[in-house]
Every structure is written in C-alpha cells, then in structure tokens.
Short mmCIF file of N, CA, C and O in Angstrom, two decimals:
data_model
loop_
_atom_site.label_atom_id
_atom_site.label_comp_id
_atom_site.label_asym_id
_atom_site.label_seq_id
_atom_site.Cartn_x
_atom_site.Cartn_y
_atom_site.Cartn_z
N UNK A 1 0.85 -1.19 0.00
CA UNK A 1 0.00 0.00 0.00
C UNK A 1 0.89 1.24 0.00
O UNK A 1 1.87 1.56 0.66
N UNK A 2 0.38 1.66 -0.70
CA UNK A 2 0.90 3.44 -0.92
C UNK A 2 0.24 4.13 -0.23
O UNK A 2 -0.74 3.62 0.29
N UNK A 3 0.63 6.04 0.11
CA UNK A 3 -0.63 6.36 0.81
C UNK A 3 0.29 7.93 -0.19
O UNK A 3 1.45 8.17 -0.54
N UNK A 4 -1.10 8.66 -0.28
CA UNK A 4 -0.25 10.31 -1.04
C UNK A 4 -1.25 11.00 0.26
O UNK A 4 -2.36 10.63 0.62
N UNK A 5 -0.56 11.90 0.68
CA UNK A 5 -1.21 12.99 1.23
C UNK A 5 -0.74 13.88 0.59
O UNK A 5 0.45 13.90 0.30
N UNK A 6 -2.05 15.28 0.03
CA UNK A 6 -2.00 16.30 -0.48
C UNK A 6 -2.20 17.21 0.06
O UNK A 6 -3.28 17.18 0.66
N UNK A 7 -1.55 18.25 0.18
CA UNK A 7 -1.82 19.81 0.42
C UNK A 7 -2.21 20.18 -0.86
O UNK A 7 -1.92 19.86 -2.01
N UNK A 8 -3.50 21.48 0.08
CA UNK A 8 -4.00 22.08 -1.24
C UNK A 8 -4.61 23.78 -0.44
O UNK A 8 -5.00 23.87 0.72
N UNK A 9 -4.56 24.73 -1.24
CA UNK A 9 -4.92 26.00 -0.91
C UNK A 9 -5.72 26.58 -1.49
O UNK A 9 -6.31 25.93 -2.35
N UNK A 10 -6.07 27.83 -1.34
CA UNK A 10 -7.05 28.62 -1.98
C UNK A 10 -6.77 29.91 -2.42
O UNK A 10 -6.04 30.63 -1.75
N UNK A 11 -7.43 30.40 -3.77
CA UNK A 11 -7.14 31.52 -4.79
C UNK A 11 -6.30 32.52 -3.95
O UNK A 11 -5.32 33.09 -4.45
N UNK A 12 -6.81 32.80 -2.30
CA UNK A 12 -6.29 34.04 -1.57
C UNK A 12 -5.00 34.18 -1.41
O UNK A 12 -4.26 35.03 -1.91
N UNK A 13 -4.65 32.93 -0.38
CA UNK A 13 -3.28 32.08 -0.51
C UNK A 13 -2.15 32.25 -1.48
O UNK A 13 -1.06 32.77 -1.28
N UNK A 14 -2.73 31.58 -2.85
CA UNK A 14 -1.83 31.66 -3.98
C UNK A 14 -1.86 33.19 -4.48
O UNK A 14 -0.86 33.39 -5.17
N UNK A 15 -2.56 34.19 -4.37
CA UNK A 15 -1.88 35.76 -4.71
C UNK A 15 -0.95 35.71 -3.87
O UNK A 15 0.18 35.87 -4.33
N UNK A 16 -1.05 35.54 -2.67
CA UNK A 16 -0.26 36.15 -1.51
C UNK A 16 0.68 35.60 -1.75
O UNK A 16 1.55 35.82 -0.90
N UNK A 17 1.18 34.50 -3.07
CA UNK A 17 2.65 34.18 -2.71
C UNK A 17 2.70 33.14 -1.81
O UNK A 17 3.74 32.55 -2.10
N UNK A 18 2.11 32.49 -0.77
CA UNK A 18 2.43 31.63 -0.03
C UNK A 18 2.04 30.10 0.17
O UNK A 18 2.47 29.24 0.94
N UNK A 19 0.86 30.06 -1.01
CA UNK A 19 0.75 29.00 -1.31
C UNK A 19 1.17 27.54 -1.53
O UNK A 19 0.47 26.58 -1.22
N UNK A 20 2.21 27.47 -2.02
CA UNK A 20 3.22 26.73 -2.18
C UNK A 20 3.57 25.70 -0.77
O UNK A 20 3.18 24.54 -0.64
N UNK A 21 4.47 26.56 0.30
CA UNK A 21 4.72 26.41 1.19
C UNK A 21 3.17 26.40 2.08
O UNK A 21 3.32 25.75 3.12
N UNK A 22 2.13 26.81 1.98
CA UNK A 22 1.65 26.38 3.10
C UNK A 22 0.45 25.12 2.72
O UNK A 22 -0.27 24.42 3.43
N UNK A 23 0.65 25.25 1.21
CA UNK A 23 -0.17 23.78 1.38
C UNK A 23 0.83 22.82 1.90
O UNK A 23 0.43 21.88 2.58
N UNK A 24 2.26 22.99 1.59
CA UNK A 24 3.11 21.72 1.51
C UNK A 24 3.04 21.32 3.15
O UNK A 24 2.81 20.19 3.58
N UNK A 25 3.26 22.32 3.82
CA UNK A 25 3.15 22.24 5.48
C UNK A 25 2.02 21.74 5.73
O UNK A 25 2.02 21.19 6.84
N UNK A 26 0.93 21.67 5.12
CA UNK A 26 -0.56 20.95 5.34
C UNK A 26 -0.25 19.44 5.10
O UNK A 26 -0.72 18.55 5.80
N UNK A 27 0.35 19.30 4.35
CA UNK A 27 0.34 17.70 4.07
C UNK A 27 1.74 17.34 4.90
O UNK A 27 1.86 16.18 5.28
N UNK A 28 2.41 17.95 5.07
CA UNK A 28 3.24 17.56 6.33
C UNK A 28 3.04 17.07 7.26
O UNK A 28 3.59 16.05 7.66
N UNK A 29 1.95 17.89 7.98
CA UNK A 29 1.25 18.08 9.48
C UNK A 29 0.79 16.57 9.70
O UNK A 29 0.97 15.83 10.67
N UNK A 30 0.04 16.33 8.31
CA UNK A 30 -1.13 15.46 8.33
C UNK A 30 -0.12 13.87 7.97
O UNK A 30 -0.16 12.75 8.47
N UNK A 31 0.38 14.24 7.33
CA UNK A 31 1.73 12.78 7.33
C UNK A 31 2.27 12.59 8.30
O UNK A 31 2.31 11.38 8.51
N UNK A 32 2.84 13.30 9.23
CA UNK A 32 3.75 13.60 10.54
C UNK A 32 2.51 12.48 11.60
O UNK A 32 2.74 11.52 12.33
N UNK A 33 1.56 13.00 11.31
CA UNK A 33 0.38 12.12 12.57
C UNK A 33 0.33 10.78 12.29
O UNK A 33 0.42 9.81 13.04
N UNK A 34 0.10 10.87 10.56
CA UNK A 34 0.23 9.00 10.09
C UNK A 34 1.32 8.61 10.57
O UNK A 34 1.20 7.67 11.35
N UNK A 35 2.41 8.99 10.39
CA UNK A 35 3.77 8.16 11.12
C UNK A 35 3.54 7.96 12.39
O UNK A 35 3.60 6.88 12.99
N UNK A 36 3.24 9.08 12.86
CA UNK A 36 3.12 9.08 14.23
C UNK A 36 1.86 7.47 15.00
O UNK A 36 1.98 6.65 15.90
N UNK A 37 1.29 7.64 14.44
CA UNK A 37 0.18 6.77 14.52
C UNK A 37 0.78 5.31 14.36
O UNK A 37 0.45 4.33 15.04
N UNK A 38 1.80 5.33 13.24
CA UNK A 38 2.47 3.67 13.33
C UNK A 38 2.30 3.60 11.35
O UNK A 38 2.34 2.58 10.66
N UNK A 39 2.15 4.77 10.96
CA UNK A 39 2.29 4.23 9.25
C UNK A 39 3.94 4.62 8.73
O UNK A 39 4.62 5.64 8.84
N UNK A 40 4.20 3.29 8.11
CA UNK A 40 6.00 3.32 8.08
C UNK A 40 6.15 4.74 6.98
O UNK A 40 5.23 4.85 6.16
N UNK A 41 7.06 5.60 6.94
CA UNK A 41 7.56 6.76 6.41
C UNK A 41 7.95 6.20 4.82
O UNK A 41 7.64 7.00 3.93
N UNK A 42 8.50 5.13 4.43
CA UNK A 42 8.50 4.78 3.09
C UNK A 42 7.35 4.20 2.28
O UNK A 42 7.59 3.68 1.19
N UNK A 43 5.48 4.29 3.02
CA UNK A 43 4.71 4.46 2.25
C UNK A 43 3.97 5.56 1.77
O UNK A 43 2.95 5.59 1.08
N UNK A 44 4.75 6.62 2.33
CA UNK A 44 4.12 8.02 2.42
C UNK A 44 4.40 8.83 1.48
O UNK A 44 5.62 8.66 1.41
N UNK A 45 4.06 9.82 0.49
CA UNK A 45 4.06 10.83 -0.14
C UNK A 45 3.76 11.52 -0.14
O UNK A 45 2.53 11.50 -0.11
N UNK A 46 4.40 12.92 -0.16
CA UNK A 46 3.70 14.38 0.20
C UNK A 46 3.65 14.95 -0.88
O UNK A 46 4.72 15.32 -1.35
N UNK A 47 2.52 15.18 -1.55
CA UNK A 47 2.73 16.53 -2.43
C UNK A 47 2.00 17.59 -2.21
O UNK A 47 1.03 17.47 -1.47
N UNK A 48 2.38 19.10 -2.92
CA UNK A 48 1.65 20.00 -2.65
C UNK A 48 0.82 20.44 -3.70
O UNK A 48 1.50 20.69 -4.70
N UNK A 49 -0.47 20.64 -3.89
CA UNK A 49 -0.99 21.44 -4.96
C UNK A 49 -1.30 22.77 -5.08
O UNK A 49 -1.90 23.23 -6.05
N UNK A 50 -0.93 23.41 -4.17
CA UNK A 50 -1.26 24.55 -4.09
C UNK A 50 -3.00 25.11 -4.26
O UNK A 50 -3.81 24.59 -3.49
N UNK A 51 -3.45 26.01 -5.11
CA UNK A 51 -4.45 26.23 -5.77
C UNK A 51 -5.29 25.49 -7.05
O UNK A 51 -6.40 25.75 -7.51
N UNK A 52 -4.41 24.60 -7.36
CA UNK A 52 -4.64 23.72 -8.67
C UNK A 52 -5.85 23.01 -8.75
O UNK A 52 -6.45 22.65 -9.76
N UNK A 53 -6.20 22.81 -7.32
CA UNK A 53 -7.35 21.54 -7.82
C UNK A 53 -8.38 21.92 -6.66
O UNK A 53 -8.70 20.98 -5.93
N UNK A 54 -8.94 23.17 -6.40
CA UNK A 54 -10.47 23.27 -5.85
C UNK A 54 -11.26 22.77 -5.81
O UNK A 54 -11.33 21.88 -6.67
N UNK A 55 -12.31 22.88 -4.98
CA UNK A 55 -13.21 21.81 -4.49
C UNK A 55 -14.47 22.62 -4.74
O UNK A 55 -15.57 22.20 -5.10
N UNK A 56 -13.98 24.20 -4.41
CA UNK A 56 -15.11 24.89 -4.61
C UNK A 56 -14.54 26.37 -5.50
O UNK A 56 -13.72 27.11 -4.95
N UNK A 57 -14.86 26.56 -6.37
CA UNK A 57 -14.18 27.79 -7.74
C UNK A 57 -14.58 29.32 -6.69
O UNK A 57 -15.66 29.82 -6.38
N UNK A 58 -13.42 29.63 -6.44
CA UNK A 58 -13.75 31.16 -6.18
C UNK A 58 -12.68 31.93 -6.17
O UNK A 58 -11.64 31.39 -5.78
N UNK A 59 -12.63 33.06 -6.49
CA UNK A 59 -12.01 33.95 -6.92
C UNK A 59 -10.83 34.28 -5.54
O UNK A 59 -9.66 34.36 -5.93
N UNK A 60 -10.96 34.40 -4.54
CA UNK A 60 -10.45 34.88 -3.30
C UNK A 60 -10.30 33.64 -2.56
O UNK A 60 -10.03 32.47 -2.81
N UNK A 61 -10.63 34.44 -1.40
CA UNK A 61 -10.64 32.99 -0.03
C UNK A 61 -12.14 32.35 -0.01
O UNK A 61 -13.21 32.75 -0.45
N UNK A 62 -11.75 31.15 0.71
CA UNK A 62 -12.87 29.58 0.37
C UNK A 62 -11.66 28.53 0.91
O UNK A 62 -10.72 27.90 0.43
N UNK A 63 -12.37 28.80 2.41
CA UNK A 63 -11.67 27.63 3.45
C UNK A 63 -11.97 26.40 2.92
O UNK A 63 -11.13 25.51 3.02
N UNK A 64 -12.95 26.20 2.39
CA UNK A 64 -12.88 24.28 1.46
C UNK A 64 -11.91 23.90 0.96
O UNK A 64 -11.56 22.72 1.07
N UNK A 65 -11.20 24.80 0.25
CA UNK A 65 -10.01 25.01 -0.19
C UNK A 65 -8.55 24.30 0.16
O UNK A 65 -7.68 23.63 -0.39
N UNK A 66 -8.79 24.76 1.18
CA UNK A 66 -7.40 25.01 2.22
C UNK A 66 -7.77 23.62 3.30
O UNK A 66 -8.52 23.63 4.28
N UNK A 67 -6.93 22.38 2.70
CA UNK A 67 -7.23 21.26 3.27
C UNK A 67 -5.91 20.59 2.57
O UNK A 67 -5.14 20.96 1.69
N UNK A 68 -6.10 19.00 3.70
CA UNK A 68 -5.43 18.03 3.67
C UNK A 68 -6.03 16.71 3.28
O UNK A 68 -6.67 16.14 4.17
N UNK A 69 -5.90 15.93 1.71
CA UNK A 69 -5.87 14.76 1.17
C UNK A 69 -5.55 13.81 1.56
O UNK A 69 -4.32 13.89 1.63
N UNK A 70 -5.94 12.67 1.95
CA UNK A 70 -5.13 11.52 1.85
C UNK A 70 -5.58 10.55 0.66
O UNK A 70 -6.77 10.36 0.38
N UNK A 71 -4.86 10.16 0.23
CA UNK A 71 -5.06 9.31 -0.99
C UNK A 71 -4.45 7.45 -0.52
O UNK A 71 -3.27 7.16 -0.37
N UNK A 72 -5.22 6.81 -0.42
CA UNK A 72 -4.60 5.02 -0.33
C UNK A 72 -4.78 4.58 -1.35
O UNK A 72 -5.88 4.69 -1.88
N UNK A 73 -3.67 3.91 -2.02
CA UNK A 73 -3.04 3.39 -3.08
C UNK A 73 -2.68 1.69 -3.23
O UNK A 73 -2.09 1.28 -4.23
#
C-alpha cells in the first residue's frame, strides 16, 4: 500500500505568494500524525498542490479550499 497525502490551498493564498509552502506544510502536518500513529515513512508521499485543484471555484478565499488529502493506493 501506498498512501499520497495532499496539500491544497485557496485563490487568496496563492496571490499572496504563499501558497506553495503552506499547502506543503498541510500535508506535512497530516503525514507527521500517520507516522506518528504507526504508518511506516517509506509508504508516504507528500505533495503540494497549491491552488490547482479546488473543491469549490472562487475567486479569493474559500476555506474548502485550504485542506489536507489523503489518498490510499
């Protein structure tokens, strides 16, 4: 088993430039607990999407947005 956890942000975020880094720290957070929990570190993947893949289309801020994925593989 594989597992991807994704960071992901929202339109506000990505003007501000900080997007990047704070989805990536989202899927950090949320991987850091799976290990923590007992899931081994070489089934884990972090990526970040930044703004790329919304849940809900809006121009600005939209906390739906601004979340953590897990994907099992």
């Amino acid at each position: 088993m594989r597992v991807e956890v994704q960071g992901h942000d929202d339109a506000a975020e990505a003007a501000a430039g900080k997007a990047a880094s704070v989805s990536r720290a989202r899927a950090e957070a949320v991987a850091a607990s799976l290990r923590l929990n007992g899931l081994p570190t070489d089934v884990i993947t972090v990526v970040a999407f930044s703004a790329e893949r919304p849940l809900v289309v809006a121009s600005g801020a939209e906390p739906q947005n601004r979340r953590a994925e897990i994907i099992a593989r």
